[in-house]
Coordinates of C-alpha atoms and ligand atoms in Angstrom, one line a residue:
X1203 CA -18.0 -28.6 14.3
X1204 CA -20.8 -26.4 15.5
X1205 CA -20.0 -25.0 18.7
X1206 CA -21.3 -21.8 20.1
X1207 CA -17.8 -20.9 21.9
X1208 CA -15.1 -19.5 18.5
X1209 CA -12.2 -22.3 17.3
X1210 CA -9.0 -20.5 17.6
X1211 CA -7.4 -20.2 13.7
X1212 CA -5.2 -23.0 13.7
X1213 CA -8.2 -25.6 14.7
X1214 CA -10.7 -23.4 11.9
X1215 CA -8.0 -23.9 9.0
X1216 CA -7.7 -27.1 9.4
X1217 CA -11.5 -27.9 9.6
X1218 CA -13.4 -25.0 8.1
X1219 CA -15.4 -25.8 4.7
X1220 CA -14.4 -29.7 5.1
X1221 CA -16.6 -32.4 6.2
X1222 CA -15.4 -35.8 5.6
X1223 CA -16.8 -37.1 2.5
X1224 CA -21.1 -38.4 2.6
X1225 CA -20.1 -41.5 0.1
X1226 CA -17.1 -42.5 1.5
X1227 CA -15.9 -41.0 4.4
X1228 CA -12.3 -39.8 3.0
X1229 CA -10.9 -37.2 5.1
X1230 CA -9.6 -34.8 2.5
X1231 CA -12.4 -33.0 0.1
X1232 CA -12.0 -34.4 -3.2
X1233 CA -11.0 -33.3 -6.0
X1234 CA -13.9 -32.9 -8.1
X1235 CA -12.6 -32.4 -11.5
X1236 CA -15.7 -32.7 -13.5
X1237 CA -17.2 -29.9 -15.5
X1238 CA -21.2 -30.6 -15.6
X1239 CA -23.1 -32.4 -13.3
X1240 CA -26.3 -34.3 -14.0
X1241 CA -30.1 -33.4 -13.1
X1242 CA -32.4 -36.1 -11.9
X1243 CA -35.0 -34.1 -14.1
X1244 CA -34.7 -30.7 -16.3
X1245 CA -33.8 -28.2 -13.7
X1246 CA -33.8 -30.4 -10.0
X1247 CA -30.0 -30.8 -9.6
X1248 CA -28.6 -32.9 -6.8
X1249 CA -27.4 -30.9 -4.7
X1250 CA -26.4 -27.5 -5.1
X1251 CA -24.4 -27.9 -8.4
X1252 CA -24.9 -27.7 -12.2
X1253 CA -22.2 -26.2 -13.8
X1254 CA -18.6 -26.3 -12.2
X1255 CA -17.9 -22.4 -13.4
X1256 CA -20.4 -20.7 -11.1
X1257 CA -19.2 -23.7 -8.5
X1258 CA -17.8 -26.8 -7.6
X1259 CA -17.7 -28.4 -4.3
X1260 CA -14.1 -28.3 -4.2
X1261 CA -13.8 -25.0 -4.4
X1262 CA -17.1 -24.1 -2.1
X1263 CA -15.1 -26.0 0.6
X1264 CA -11.8 -23.3 -0.7
X1265 CA -14.0 -20.5 -0.2
X1266 CA -16.0 -21.1 3.5
X1267 CA -12.3 -22.4 4.8
X1268 CA -10.9 -19.1 3.8
X1269 CA -14.0 -17.0 4.4
X1270 CA -13.1 -18.4 8.0
X1271 CA -9.9 -17.9 8.2
X1272 CA -10.9 -13.8 7.4
X1273 CA -13.8 -13.8 9.7
X1274 CA -15.9 -13.2 7.2
X1275 CA -18.9 -14.7 5.9
X1276 CA -18.7 -14.8 2.5
X1277 CA -15.4 -16.3 0.4
X1278 CA -14.7 -16.1 -3.6
X1279 CA -12.3 -18.0 -5.1
X1280 CA -10.1 -16.7 -8.6
X1281 CA -7.5 -18.3 -11.2
X1282 CA -4.9 -15.0 -9.8
X1283 CA -4.8 -12.6 -7.2
X1284 CA -4.9 -10.0 -10.3
X1285 CA -8.7 -11.9 -11.4
X1286 CA -9.9 -11.5 -7.8
X1287 CA -9.1 -8.0 -7.9
X1288 CA -10.1 -6.9 -11.7
X1289 CA -13.4 -8.6 -9.8
X1290 CA -13.5 -6.1 -7.1
X1291 CA -12.8 -3.8 -10.4
X1292 CA -15.9 -4.6 -12.0
X1293 CA -18.2 -3.5 -9.5
X1294 CA -17.2 0.0 -11.0
X1295 CA -18.5 1.7 -14.0
X1296 CA -17.2 4.3 -17.0
X1297 CA -17.3 7.9 -14.6
X1298 CA -16.3 5.9 -11.0
X1299 CA -12.9 7.4 -9.7
X1300 CA -10.6 4.9 -7.3
X1301 CA -8.3 5.9 -4.7
X1302 CA -5.7 3.7 -4.4
X1303 CA -2.0 3.8 -1.3
X1304 CA 1.0 5.5 -3.6
X1305 CA 2.4 2.1 -2.2
X1306 CA 0.9 -0.1 -4.6
X1307 CA 1.1 -4.2 -5.8
X1308 CA 2.8 -3.7 -9.9
X1309 CA 0.6 -5.8 -11.1
X1310 CA -2.2 -3.7 -8.9
X1311 CA -1.1 -0.6 -10.6
X1312 CA -0.9 -2.3 -14.2
X1313 CA -4.5 -2.9 -14.0
X1314 CA -5.6 1.0 -12.3
X1315 CA -3.5 2.2 -15.3
X1316 CA -3.4 0.4 -18.8
X1317 CA -6.7 -1.8 -18.6
X1318 CA -9.5 -0.1 -16.6
X1319 CA -8.6 3.9 -16.9
X1320 CA -8.8 3.4 -20.8
X1321 CA -12.2 2.2 -19.7
X1322 CA -12.9 5.1 -18.3
X1323 CA -12.4 4.3 -14.3
X1324 CA -10.1 7.3 -12.7
X1325 CA -7.7 6.4 -10.2
X1326 CA -5.3 8.0 -8.1
X1327 CA -3.0 7.6 -5.9
X1328 CA -1.9 9.0 -2.4
X1329 CA 0.6 8.0 0.4
X1330 CA -2.5 6.6 3.3
X1331 CA 0.4 7.8 6.1
X1332 CA -2.7 10.8 7.4
X1333 CA -6.3 9.7 7.6
X1334 CA -7.4 13.6 7.1
X1335 CA -4.9 14.5 3.7
X1336 CA -6.3 10.8 2.3
X1337 CA -10.7 12.6 3.0
X1338 CA -9.3 15.5 1.2
X1339 CA -7.7 13.6 -1.6
X1340 CA -12.0 11.8 -2.3
X1341 CA -13.7 12.7 -4.8
X1342 CA -17.8 13.0 -5.4
X1343 CA -17.1 10.0 -7.9
X1344 CA -15.0 7.9 -5.6
X1345 CA -16.5 4.3 -4.6
X1346 CA -13.2 2.6 -3.9
X1347 CA -10.5 2.6 -1.3
X1348 CA -7.5 -0.1 -2.5
X1349 CA -4.9 -0.9 0.2
X1350 CA -2.5 -2.8 1.0
X1351 CA -0.4 -2.8 4.0
X1352 CA 2.5 -3.8 4.6
X1353 CA 2.9 -2.4 1.5
X1354 CA 4.9 -4.2 -1.2
X1355 CA 8.3 -3.3 -1.5
X1356 CA 8.4 -0.9 1.5
X1357 CA 7.0 -2.4 4.2
X1358 CA 4.9 0.9 4.4
X1359 CA 1.9 0.1 7.5
X1360 CA -1.4 2.2 7.0
X1361 CA -3.9 2.3 9.4
X1362 CA -6.9 0.3 8.2
X1363 CA -8.6 1.5 11.2
X1364 CA -8.7 5.0 10.2
X1365 CA -9.2 4.4 6.2
X1366 CA -11.9 2.1 6.8
X1367 CA -13.9 5.6 8.6
X1368 CA -12.9 7.7 6.0
X1369 CA -14.6 5.1 3.3
X1370 CA -17.0 4.7 5.6
X1371 CA -17.8 8.8 6.4
X1372 CA -17.5 9.1 2.3
X1373 CA -19.7 5.9 1.2
X1374 CA -16.6 4.3 -0.6
X1375 CA -15.9 0.5 -0.3
X1376 CA -12.5 0.1 1.1
X1377 CA -10.5 -3.0 -0.3
X1378 CA -7.2 -4.2 1.6
X1379 CA -5.2 -6.3 -0.3
X1380 CA -4.1 -8.3 2.8
X1381 CA -2.0 -10.9 0.6
X1382 CA 1.5 -9.9 2.8
X1383 CA 0.0 -10.5 6.1
X1384 CA -2.0 -13.2 5.4
X1385 CA -5.2 -14.4 7.7
X1386 CA -2.9 -15.8 10.3
X1387 CA -1.6 -12.0 10.9
X1388 CA -4.0 -9.7 10.2
X1389 CA -8.2 -9.5 9.0
X1390 CA -8.9 -6.5 7.5
X1391 CA -13.1 -7.3 7.9
X1392 CA -12.8 -7.0 11.6
X1393 CA -10.7 -3.5 11.4
X1394 CA -13.8 -2.2 9.0
X1395 CA -13.2 -3.1 5.2
X1396 CA -15.4 -4.2 3.4
X1397 CA -13.7 -6.4 1.6
X1398 CA -10.0 -8.2 2.1
X1399 CA -8.6 -9.5 -1.7
X1400 CA -5.8 -11.7 -1.5
X1401 CA -3.1 -13.3 -4.2
X1402 CA -3.5 -16.6 -2.4
X1403 CA -0.2 -17.4 -4.8
X1404 CA 1.8 -16.2 -2.0
X1405 CA 1.2 -16.8 1.9
X1406 CA -2.3 -19.0 1.5
X1407 CA -0.5 -21.2 -1.1
X1408 CA 2.8 -21.4 0.8
X1409 CA 4.8 -24.0 -1.4
X1410 CA 5.1 -21.7 -4.9
X1411 CA 2.9 -24.0 -7.0
X1412 CA -0.1 -21.9 -7.4
X1413 CA -1.2 -19.1 -8.9
X1414 CA -4.7 -18.0 -7.0
X1415 CA -7.2 -15.4 -5.6
X1416 CA -9.7 -14.8 -3.1
X1417 CA -11.8 -12.6 -2.0
X1418 CA -13.5 -12.1 1.3
X1419 CA -16.8 -9.6 2.8
X1420 CA -19.3 -10.2 5.3
X1421 CA -21.8 -8.1 2.8
X1422 CA -24.6 -10.2 1.9
X1423 CA -25.6 -8.0 -1.7
X1424 CA -21.3 -7.4 -1.6
X1425 CA -21.0 -11.1 -2.2
X1426 CA -24.0 -11.7 -4.6
X1427 CA -22.5 -9.1 -6.9
X1428 CA -18.7 -10.6 -7.0
X1429 CA -19.9 -14.0 -7.5
X1430 CA -22.3 -13.2 -10.3
X1431 CA -18.9 -11.8 -11.6
X1432 CA -16.9 -14.2 -10.9
X1433 CA -19.1 -16.9 -12.8
X1434 CA -20.1 -14.3 -15.8
X1435 CA -16.4 -13.6 -16.2
X1436 CA -15.1 -17.0 -15.6
X1437 CA -11.6 -16.5 -14.1
X1438 CA -12.1 -19.1 -11.7
X1439 CA -9.3 -21.9 -10.1
X1440 CA -9.3 -25.1 -11.3
X1441 CA -10.7 -27.7 -9.0
X1442 CA -7.2 -29.1 -8.5
X1443 CA -5.3 -25.9 -7.2
X1444 CA -8.4 -25.2 -4.4
X1445 CA -7.6 -28.7 -3.3
X1446 CA -3.7 -27.9 -2.7
X1447 CA -4.7 -24.4 -0.6
X1448 CA -7.0 -26.0 1.2
X1449 CA -3.7 -28.7 2.1
X1450 CA -1.7 -25.3 2.4
X1451 CA -4.2 -23.4 5.0
X1452 CA -4.4 -25.8 7.4
X1453 CA -0.3 -25.6 7.9
X1454 CA -0.7 -21.5 7.6
X1455 CA -0.5 -21.2 11.6
X1456 CA 2.9 -22.8 11.7
X1457 CA 4.1 -21.6 8.7
X1458 CA 3.5 -17.8 9.5
X1459 CA 4.8 -18.2 13.6
X1460 CA 8.3 -19.6 11.6
X1461 CA 7.8 -16.9 9.5
X1462 CA 7.8 -14.0 11.1
X1463 CA 10.2 -15.6 13.9
X1464 CA 13.1 -15.8 11.2
X1465 CA 12.2 -12.5 9.5
X1466 CA 12.8 -10.6 12.8
X1467 CA 15.6 -12.0 13.8
X1468 CA 16.9 -11.8 10.1
X1469 CA 16.1 -8.0 10.1
X1470 CA 17.9 -6.9 13.5
X1471 CA 20.6 -8.6 12.0
X1472 CA 20.9 -6.8 9.0
X1473 CA 20.4 -3.4 11.0
X1474 CA 23.5 -4.2 12.5
X1475 CA 25.9 -5.0 9.5
X1476 CA 28.2 -3.0 8.0
X1477 CA 27.4 -3.5 4.4
X1478 CA 23.9 -2.2 4.8
X1479 CA 21.9 1.0 4.7
X1480 CA 18.3 1.0 5.8
X1481 CA 16.2 -1.9 6.8
X1482 CA 12.5 -2.3 6.4
X1483 CA 10.9 -4.8 8.5
X1484 CA 7.7 -3.3 10.1
X1485 CA 8.6 -5.2 13.9
X1486 CA 11.7 -3.0 14.1
X1487 CA 10.8 0.0 17.0
X1488 CA 13.3 1.6 14.5
X1489 CA 10.1 1.4 11.8
X1490 CA 7.7 4.6 12.2
X1491 CA 4.8 3.0 12.0
X1492 CA 6.0 -0.1 14.3
X1493 CA 3.1 0.9 17.0
X1494 CA 0.4 0.5 13.9
X1495 CA 1.7 -2.6 12.8
X1496 CA 1.7 -4.0 16.4
X1497 CA -2.2 -2.4 17.3
X1498 CA -3.6 -3.8 14.2
X1499 CA -0.7 -7.6 13.2
X1500 CA -0.9 -10.7 15.9
X1501 CA 3.3 -10.5 14.1
X1502 CA 5.4 -8.4 11.5
X1503 CA 5.6 -11.0 8.5
X1504 CA 8.3 -12.2 6.3
X1505 CA 8.7 -9.5 4.2
X1506 CA 11.7 -7.8 4.4
X1507 CA 13.6 -5.2 2.3
X1508 CA 16.9 -3.5 2.6
X1509 CA 18.7 -0.8 1.2
X1510 CA 22.3 -2.0 0.3
X1511 CA 25.9 1.2 0.5
X1512 CA 26.8 1.0 -3.1
X1513 CA 23.2 0.7 -5.0
X1514 CA 22.8 -1.3 -7.9
X1515 CA 26.7 -3.0 -8.4
X1516 CA 26.1 -3.8 -4.4
X1517 CA 22.5 -5.3 -5.4
X1518 CA 24.1 -7.5 -8.1
X1519 CA 26.6 -8.7 -6.9
X1520 CA 24.6 -9.8 -3.7
X1521 CA 22.1 -11.6 -5.7
X1522 CA 24.2 -13.1 -7.6
X1523 CA 25.8 -15.4 -4.6
X1524 CA 23.3 -15.9 -2.0
X1525 CA 22.6 -19.9 -2.5
X1526 CA 19.7 -21.2 -0.1
X1527 CA 18.2 -17.4 -1.1
X1528 CA 17.0 -18.2 -4.8
X1529 CA 16.6 -15.0 -6.9
X1530 CA 12.9 -15.0 -7.8
X1531 CA 9.8 -13.1 -8.7
X1532 CA 7.2 -14.0 -6.0
X1533 CA 6.3 -14.2 -2.0
X1534 CA 5.0 -16.6 0.8
X1535 CA 6.4 -19.5 -0.1
X1536 CA 8.0 -21.8 2.2
X1537 CA 11.8 -21.2 0.4
X1538 CA 13.7 -18.1 1.5
X1539 CA 13.0 -15.4 -2.1
X1540 CA 15.0 -13.3 -2.8
X1541 CA 14.7 -9.8 -5.8
X1542 CA 15.3 -6.6 -7.2
X1543 CA 11.7 -4.7 -7.2
X1544 CA 13.0 -2.5 -9.6
X1545 CA 14.3 -4.9 -12.1
X1546 CA 11.9 -7.4 -11.3
X1547 CA 9.2 -7.2 -9.9
X1548 CA 9.1 -3.1 -9.6
X1549 CA 9.9 -2.8 -13.3
X1550 CA 6.4 -1.6 -15.1
X1551 CA 6.1 1.5 -12.4
X1552 CA 8.0 4.6 -14.4
X1553 CA 11.7 5.1 -13.4
X1554 CA 10.3 8.7 -11.6
X1555 CA 7.4 7.3 -9.8
X1556 CA 9.7 4.1 -9.2
X1557 CA 12.3 7.0 -7.2
X1558 CA 9.9 9.1 -5.6
X1559 CA 8.7 6.5 -3.5
X1560 CA 12.0 4.8 -2.4
X1561 CA 12.2 2.3 -4.8
X1562 CA 16.3 2.6 -5.2
X1563 CA 18.3 0.1 -7.2
X1564 CA 20.3 -0.2 -4.8
X1565 CA 16.8 -1.7 -2.5
X1566 CA 16.6 -6.0 -2.0
X1567 CA 13.6 -8.0 -0.7
X1568 CA 13.2 -10.9 0.8
X1569 CA 10.8 -13.5 1.6
X1570 CA 11.9 -15.2 4.3
X1571 CA 11.3 -19.3 4.4
X1572 CA 10.7 -21.3 6.9
X1573 CA 14.4 -23.5 6.8
X1574 CA 17.1 -22.7 9.9
X1575 CA 17.8 -19.4 10.6
X1576 CA 21.4 -19.6 11.3
X1577 CA 21.3 -21.0 7.7
X1578 CA 19.5 -18.4 6.0
X1579 CA 21.8 -15.5 8.0
X1580 CA 25.2 -17.4 7.2
X1581 CA 24.0 -17.3 3.3
X1582 CA 23.6 -13.3 3.4
X1583 CA 26.9 -12.6 5.5
X1584 CA 28.7 -14.7 3.0
X1585 CA 27.3 -12.8 0.4
X1586 CA 27.0 -9.3 1.6
X1587 CA 30.8 -9.8 3.4
X1588 CA 32.7 -11.8 0.2
X1589 CA 32.2 -8.5 -1.6
Ligands
LIG2739 C1 1.4 -11.4 -6.0 C2 0.4 -10.1 -6.0 C3 -0.2 -9.8 -6.5 C4 -1.2 -10.3 -7.7 O1 -0.7 -11.7 -7.7 P1 -1.4 -12.7 -8.7 O2 -1.2 -14.2 -8.2 O3 -0.1 -12.8 -8.9 O4 -2.3 -12.2 -9.8 C5 -1.6 -8.6 -5.6 N1 -1.1 -8.4 -4.9 C6 0.1 -9.1 -3.8 C7 0.7 -8.0 -2.6 C8 1.3 -9.6 -4.3 O5 2.5 -9.6 -3.7

């Protein structure tokens, strides 16, 4: 696999971190379902492995694979996206401050507000549209800026390169939750971020059959600290889940291309529908930050949010009627999902904050899958117009 020319994404997706098994030639990295590794003499190991919380060969293959996809040198995998974020927050200590974007994932908000704030790690949230405002919000004790782009559920776009500059000037780390874009569409490290974070439950996994998380960085010191935290806390993924993720990333490029094509067509179609008040999709030229999205993303992703005329009752009957779209939390799988953020994924955000952000009762979020486009549009059309 060594080559002076850098291999393209879809090739790295299939090969990075994986070589045929040295013992048998098995082309797939085996599931090393073991907790410990036999030593020849005390402290003398056969390979780099002693105990499977610290490292496991199936996990190593996955960590190298995801690092390569994120254009980074070091990958560190976790048992969930929340465990990955938690490891980043464990870099901080009591008295430190985190500045987060205001439209952050509900579970990330819950970690900041209910778990780390009581431990003395402060946070504040701000709209990240204007880098100067972000700079003004940085405090002397701000150690970390945590952003997400596109955001959930309003698909706001944050200019990663601009925020990275602010972070660097102020000496804070920038972590970007890249779950919604996936490494195929956007690579935060190449835009100046220190850490790319993922819930691999979503597009990286892509088949709604596992929960996982990942961090990628280019900074050796930071990687060492994160590996230390990973081992010390122990929120590691199972070898089987690592195997499933290695299988999933092989098709990430193909899946993302179809997710993006379907979502763009559906967003355009929804924009012209009489039952629809507003469509949020970064690929529409009507999106206020479309240009920035086009600058930092290869395409615009599979997530769409839409405000239906008639508020909660329209949203509820639409969600009860859809047949191909499944009413469920989560996103990023091959199958199309649909949900109601105010009642479902974002219920942990206080009502007045939800209203201030625009997470209204008529808001519905779609995770557009890779089914046939016409079938998806017919499903939406029948469910909207039979009101
Ligand atoms: C799902 C999600 C998370 C949390 O990941 P889990 O794997 O559920 O712990 C974090 N950020 C975003 C943007 C997500 O969608």
